[in-house]
Coordinates of C-alpha atoms in Angstrom, one line a residue:
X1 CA -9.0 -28.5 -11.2
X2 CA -6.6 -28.7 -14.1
X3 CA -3.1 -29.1 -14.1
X4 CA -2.4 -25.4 -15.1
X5 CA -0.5 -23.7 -11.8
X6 CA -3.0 -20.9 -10.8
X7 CA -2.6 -17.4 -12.0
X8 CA -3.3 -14.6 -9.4
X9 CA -3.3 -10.9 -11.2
X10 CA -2.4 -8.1 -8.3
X11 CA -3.3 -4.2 -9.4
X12 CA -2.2 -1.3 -6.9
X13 CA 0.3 1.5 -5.7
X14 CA 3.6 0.2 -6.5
X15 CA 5.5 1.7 -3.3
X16 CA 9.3 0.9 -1.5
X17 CA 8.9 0.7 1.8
X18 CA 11.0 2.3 4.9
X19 CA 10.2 0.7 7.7
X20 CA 12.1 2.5 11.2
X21 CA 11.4 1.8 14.5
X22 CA 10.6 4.7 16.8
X23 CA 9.4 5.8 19.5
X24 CA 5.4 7.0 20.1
X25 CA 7.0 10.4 20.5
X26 CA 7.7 10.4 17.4
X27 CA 4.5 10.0 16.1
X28 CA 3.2 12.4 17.9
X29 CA 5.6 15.0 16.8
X30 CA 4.7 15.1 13.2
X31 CA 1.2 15.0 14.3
X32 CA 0.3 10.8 12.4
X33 CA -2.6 9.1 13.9
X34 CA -1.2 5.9 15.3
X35 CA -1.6 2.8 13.1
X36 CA -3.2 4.7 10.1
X37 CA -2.3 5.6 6.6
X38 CA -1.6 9.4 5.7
X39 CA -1.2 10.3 2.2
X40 CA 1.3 12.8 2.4
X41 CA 3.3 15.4 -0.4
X42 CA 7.1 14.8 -0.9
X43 CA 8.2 17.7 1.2
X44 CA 6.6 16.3 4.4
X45 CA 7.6 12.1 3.1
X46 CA 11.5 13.8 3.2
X47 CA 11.0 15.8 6.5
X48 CA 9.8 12.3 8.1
X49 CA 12.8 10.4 6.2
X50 CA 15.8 12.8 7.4
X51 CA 14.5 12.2 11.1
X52 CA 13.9 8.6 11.4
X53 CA 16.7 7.5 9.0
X54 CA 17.6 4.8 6.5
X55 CA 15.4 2.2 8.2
X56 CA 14.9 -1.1 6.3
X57 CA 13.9 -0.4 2.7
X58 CA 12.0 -3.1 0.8
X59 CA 9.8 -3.1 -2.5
X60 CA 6.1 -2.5 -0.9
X61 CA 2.2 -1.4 -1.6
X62 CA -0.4 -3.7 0.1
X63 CA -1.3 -5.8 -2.9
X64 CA 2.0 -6.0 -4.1
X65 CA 3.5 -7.4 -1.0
X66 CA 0.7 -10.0 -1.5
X67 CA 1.4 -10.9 -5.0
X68 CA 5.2 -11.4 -3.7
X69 CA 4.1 -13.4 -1.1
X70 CA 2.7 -15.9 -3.7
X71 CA 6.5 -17.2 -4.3
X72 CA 5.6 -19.1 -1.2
X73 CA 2.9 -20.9 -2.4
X74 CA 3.1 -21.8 -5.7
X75 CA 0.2 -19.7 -7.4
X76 CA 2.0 -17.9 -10.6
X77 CA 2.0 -13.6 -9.8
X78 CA 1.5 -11.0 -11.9
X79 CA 1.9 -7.2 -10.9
X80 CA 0.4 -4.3 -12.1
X81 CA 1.8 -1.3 -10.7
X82 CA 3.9 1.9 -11.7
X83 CA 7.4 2.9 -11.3
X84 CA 9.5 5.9 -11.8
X85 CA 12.7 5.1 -14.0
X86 CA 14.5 5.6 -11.0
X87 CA 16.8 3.8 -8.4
X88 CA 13.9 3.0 -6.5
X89 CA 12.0 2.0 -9.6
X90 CA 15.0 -0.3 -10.8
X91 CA 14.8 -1.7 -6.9
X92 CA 11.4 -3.1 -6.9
X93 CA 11.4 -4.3 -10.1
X94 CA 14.6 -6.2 -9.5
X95 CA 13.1 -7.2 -6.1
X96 CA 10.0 -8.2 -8.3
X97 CA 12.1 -10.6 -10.6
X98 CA 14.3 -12.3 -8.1
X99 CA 10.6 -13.8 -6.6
X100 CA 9.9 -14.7 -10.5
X101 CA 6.7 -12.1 -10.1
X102 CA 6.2 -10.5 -13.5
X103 CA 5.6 -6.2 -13.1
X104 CA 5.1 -6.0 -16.5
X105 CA 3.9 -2.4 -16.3
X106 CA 6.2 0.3 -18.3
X107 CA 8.1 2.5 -15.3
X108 CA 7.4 6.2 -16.0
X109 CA 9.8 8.3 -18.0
X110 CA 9.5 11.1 -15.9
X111 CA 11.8 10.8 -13.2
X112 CA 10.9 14.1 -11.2
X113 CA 7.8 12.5 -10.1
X114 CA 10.0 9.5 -8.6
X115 CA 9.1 6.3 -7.4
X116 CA 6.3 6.4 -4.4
X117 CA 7.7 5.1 -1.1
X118 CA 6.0 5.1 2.4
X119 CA 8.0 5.5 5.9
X120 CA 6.7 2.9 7.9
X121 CA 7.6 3.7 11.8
X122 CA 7.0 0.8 14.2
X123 CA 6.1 1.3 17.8
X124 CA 7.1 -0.6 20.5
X125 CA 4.1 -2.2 20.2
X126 CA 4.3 -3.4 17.2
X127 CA 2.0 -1.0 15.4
X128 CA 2.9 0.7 12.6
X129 CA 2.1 4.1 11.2
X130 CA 2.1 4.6 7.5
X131 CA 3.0 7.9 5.6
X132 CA 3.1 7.6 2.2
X133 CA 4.1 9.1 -0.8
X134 CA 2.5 7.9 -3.8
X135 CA 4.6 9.6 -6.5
X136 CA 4.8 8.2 -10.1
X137 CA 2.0 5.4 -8.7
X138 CA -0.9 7.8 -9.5
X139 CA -0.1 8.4 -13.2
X140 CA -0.9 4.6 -14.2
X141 CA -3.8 4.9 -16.7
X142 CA -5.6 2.6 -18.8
X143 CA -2.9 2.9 -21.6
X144 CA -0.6 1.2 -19.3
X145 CA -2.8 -1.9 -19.0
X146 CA -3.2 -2.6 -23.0
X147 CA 0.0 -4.9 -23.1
X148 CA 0.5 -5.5 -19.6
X149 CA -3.1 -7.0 -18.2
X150 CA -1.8 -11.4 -19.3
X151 CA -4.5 -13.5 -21.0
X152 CA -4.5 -15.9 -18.9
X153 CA -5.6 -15.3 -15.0
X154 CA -7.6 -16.7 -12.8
X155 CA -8.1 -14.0 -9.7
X156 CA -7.7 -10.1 -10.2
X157 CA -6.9 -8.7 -7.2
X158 CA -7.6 -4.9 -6.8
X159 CA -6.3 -3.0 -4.0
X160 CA -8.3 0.0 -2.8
X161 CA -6.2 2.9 -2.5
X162 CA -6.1 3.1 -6.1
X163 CA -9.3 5.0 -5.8
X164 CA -7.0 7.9 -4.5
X165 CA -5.4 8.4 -7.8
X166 CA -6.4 10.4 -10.6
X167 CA -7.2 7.8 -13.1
X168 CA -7.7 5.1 -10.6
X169 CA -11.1 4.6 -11.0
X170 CA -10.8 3.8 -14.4
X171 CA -8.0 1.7 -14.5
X172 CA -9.9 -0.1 -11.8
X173 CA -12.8 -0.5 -14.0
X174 CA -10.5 -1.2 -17.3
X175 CA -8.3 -3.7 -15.7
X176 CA -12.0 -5.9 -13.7
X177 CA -13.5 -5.7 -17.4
X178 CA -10.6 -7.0 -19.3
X179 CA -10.0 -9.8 -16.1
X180 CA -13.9 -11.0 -16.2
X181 CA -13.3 -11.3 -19.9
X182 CA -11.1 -13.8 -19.4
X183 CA -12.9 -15.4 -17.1
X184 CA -11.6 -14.7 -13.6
X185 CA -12.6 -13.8 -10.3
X186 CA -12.3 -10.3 -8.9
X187 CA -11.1 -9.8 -5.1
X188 CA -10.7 -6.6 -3.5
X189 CA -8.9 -5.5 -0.5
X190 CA -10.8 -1.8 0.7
X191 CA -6.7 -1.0 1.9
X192 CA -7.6 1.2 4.8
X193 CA -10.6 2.9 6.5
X194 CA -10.0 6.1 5.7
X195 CA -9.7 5.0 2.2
X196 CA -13.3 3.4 2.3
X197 CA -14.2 6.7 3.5
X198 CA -12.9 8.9 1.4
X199 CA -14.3 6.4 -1.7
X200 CA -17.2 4.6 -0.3
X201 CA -20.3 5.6 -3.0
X202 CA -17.5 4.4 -5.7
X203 CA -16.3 1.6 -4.0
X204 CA -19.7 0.2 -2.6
X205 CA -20.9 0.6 -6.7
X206 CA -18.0 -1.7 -7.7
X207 CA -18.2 -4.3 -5.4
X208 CA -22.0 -5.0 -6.2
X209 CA -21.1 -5.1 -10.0
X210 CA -18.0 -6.8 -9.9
X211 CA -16.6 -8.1 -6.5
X212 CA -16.5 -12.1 -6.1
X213 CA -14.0 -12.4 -3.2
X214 CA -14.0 -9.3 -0.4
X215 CA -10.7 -9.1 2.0
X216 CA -10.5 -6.8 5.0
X217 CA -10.0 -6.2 8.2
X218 CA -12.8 -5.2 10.4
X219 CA -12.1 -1.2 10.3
X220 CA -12.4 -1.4 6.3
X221 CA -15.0 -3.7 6.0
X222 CA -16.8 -1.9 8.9
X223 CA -16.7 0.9 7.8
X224 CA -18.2 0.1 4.2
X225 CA -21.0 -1.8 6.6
X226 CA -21.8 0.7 8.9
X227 CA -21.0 -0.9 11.9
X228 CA -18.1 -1.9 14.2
X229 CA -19.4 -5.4 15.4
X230 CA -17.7 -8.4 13.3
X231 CA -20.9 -10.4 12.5
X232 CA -22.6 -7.7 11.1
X233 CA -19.6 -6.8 9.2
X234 CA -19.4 -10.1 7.5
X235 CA -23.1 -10.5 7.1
X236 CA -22.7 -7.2 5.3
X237 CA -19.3 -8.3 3.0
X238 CA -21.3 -11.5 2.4
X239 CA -24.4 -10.2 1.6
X240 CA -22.8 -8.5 -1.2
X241 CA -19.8 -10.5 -2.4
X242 CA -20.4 -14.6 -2.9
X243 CA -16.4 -14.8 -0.6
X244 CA -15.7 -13.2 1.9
X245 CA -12.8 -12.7 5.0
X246 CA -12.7 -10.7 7.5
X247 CA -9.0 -10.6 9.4
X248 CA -9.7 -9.5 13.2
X249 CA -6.3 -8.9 14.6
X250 CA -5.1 -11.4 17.2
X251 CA -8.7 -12.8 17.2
X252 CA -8.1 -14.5 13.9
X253 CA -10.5 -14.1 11.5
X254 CA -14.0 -14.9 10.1
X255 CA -14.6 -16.4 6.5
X256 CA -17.7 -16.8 4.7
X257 CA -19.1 -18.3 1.2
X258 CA -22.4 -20.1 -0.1
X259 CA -21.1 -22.7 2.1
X260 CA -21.3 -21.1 5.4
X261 CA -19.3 -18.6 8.2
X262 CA -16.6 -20.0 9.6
X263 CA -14.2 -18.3 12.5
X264 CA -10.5 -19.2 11.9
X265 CA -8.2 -19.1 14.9
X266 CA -4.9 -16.7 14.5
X267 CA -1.6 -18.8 14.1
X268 CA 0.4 -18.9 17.0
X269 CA 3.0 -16.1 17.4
X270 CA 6.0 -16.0 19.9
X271 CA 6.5 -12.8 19.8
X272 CA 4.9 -9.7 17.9
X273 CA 7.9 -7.8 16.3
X274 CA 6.2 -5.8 13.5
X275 CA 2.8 -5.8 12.2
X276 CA 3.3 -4.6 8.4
X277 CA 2.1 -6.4 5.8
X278 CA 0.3 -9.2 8.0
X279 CA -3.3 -8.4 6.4
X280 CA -1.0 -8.4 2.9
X281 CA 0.1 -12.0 3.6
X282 CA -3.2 -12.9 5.1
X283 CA -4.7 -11.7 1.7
X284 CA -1.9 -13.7 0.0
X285 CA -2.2 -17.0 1.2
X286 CA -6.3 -17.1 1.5
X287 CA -6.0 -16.4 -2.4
X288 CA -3.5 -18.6 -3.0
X289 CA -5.4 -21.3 -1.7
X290 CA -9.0 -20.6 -2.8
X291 CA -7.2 -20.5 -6.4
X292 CA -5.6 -23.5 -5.6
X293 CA -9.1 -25.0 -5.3
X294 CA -9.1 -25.2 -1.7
X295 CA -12.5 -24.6 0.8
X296 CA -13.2 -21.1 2.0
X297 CA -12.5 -22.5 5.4
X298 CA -8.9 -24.1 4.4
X299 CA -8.1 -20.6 2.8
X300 CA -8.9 -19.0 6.2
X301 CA -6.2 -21.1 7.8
X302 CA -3.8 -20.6 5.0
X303 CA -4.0 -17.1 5.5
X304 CA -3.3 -17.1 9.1
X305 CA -0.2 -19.0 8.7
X306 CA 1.3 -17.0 6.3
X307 CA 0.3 -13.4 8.5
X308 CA 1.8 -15.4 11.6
X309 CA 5.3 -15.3 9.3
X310 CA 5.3 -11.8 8.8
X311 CA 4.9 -10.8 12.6
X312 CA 7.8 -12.0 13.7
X313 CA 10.4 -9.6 11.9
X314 CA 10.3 -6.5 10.9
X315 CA 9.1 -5.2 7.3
X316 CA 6.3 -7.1 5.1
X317 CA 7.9 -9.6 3.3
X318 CA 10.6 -12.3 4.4
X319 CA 12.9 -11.5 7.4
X320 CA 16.3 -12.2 5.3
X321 CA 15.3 -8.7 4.2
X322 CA 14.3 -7.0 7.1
X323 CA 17.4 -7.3 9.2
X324 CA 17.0 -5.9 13.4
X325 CA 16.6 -2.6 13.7
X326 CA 18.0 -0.7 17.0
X327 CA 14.9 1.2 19.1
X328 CA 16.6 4.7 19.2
X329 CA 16.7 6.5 22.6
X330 CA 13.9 7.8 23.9

């Protein structure tokens, strides 16, 4: 490799987090499937809000929590994603800057749409349910990527649910041509099952044109495989993308390239706090590493270690942020 630090390029739903813990009662009440994502209007993201409280909040969206996450490693980050001009707005792109990751991205003028923000309720368990509110996320276009996408990159990394918006598709599309003209890789994260669902035909299309490096866990990836057995899900992701990892919970996870299929054990955890954002760091630090040069199998561990950080505290970035919250009564 040369001495240039590595460049990774994140694209996605630029989102502040609330993350409250609750009971399952709760979940139930306002009718959430436990541990899913639910896309849901402003009216029902407030009604959620004024019940659960302030929570934790904390600059969010799955692939920006993995671009933030590169301030641990040492890869350079770059985030694509739209804002409102908006406290919220001004909050993650502060948030952004303080980790030196640029969000070059122009925040929306129109602040009635707001910023998008997702309550995040955590279980005793340790699961989390995910209602989110996308807000002034869906109205990036193409336009927006004509200053912002840098020259110089060496991963793209594309989340999902950008399929959901409007104009996703083609920003998707506009941002992986301009990235492969310069030469770099393009990963994708599938974000959620229900998201593969809803976008499978267009998904599926893109990852045999463009995909080089597929992250999931085994719901997504299953789900654009067909199946719900791990080795035929990762003989499916590498059958169609030349890098491949597959996060399995507290299994660990399986990684794959020209090289071979290799199961990676999970990092030790003492306790499990808070799931949120582990896949995001897992994402994070196997692309850190397989930009840093490292093997597919190296980048499998590297990614474990860095989802075993975010487990222990809750929210999906560093604990300094996520200070304990209180269970309330049952």
């Amino acid at each position: 490799m040369s001495n240039k630090t590595p460049h990774i390029v994140g694209l996605g739903n630029a989102i502040v987090d609330v993350v409250a813990a609750v009971e399952t009662a709760v979940i139930d009440r306002h009718g959430l499937t436990p541990g899913g994502m639910h896309l849901v209007d402003a009216g029902a993201a407030q009604a959620l809000f004024d019940e659960v409280g302030p929570g934790v909040r904390q600059s969010g969206g799955s692939v920006a929590n993995s671009i933030a996450h590169l301030s641990e490693t040492g890869v350079t980050g770059t985030y694509l994603g739209k804002v409102a001009d908006d406290d919220l707005g001004q909050t993650f792109r502060e948030e952004m800057s303080g980790l030196k990751i640029a969000a070059p991205v122009a925040p929306s003028p129109d602040a009635s749409t707001g910023t998008g923000r997702c309550v995040v309720l955590v279980t005793p368990d340790g699961e989390r349910t995910m209602s989110t509110y996308l807000g002034a996320a869906v109205t990036m276009a193409p336009s927006d990527l004509a200053q912002a996408m840098p020259e110089g990159l060496d991963i793209l990394f594309i989340e999902g649910y950008l399929w959901d918006a409007p104009q996703g598709a083609a920003v998707i599309e506009d941002a992986a041509q301009k990235a492969k003209a310069a030469g770099a890789r393009i990963a994708l994260t599938p974000s959620d099952a229900g998201c593969v669902e809803r976008n499978r035909d267009v998904m599926w299309n893109f990852i045999t044109r463009h995909v080089d490096i597929l992250v999931g866990n085994l719901a997504e990836v299953g789900q654009l495989a067909g199946t719900e057995d791990a080795d035929s899900a990762m003989g499916w992701a590498i059958g169609n993308a030349p890098v491949a990892a597959v996060t399995l919970h507290d299994e660990g996870s399986m990684v794959a390239d020209a090289s071979g299929v290799y199961r990676i054990p999970a990092a030790p955890v003492a306790k499990v706090v808070d799931t949120t954002g582990a896949g995001d760091a897992y994402a994070s630090g196997f692309l850190g590493a397989l930009a840093r040069g490292e093997t597919v199998e190296e980048a499998g561990r590297r990614g474990a270690e860095m989802a075993a950080r975010v487990l222990t505290h809750y929210g999906a970035r560093n604990g300094a942020a996520a200070q304990a919250i209180s269970l309330p009564a049952a």
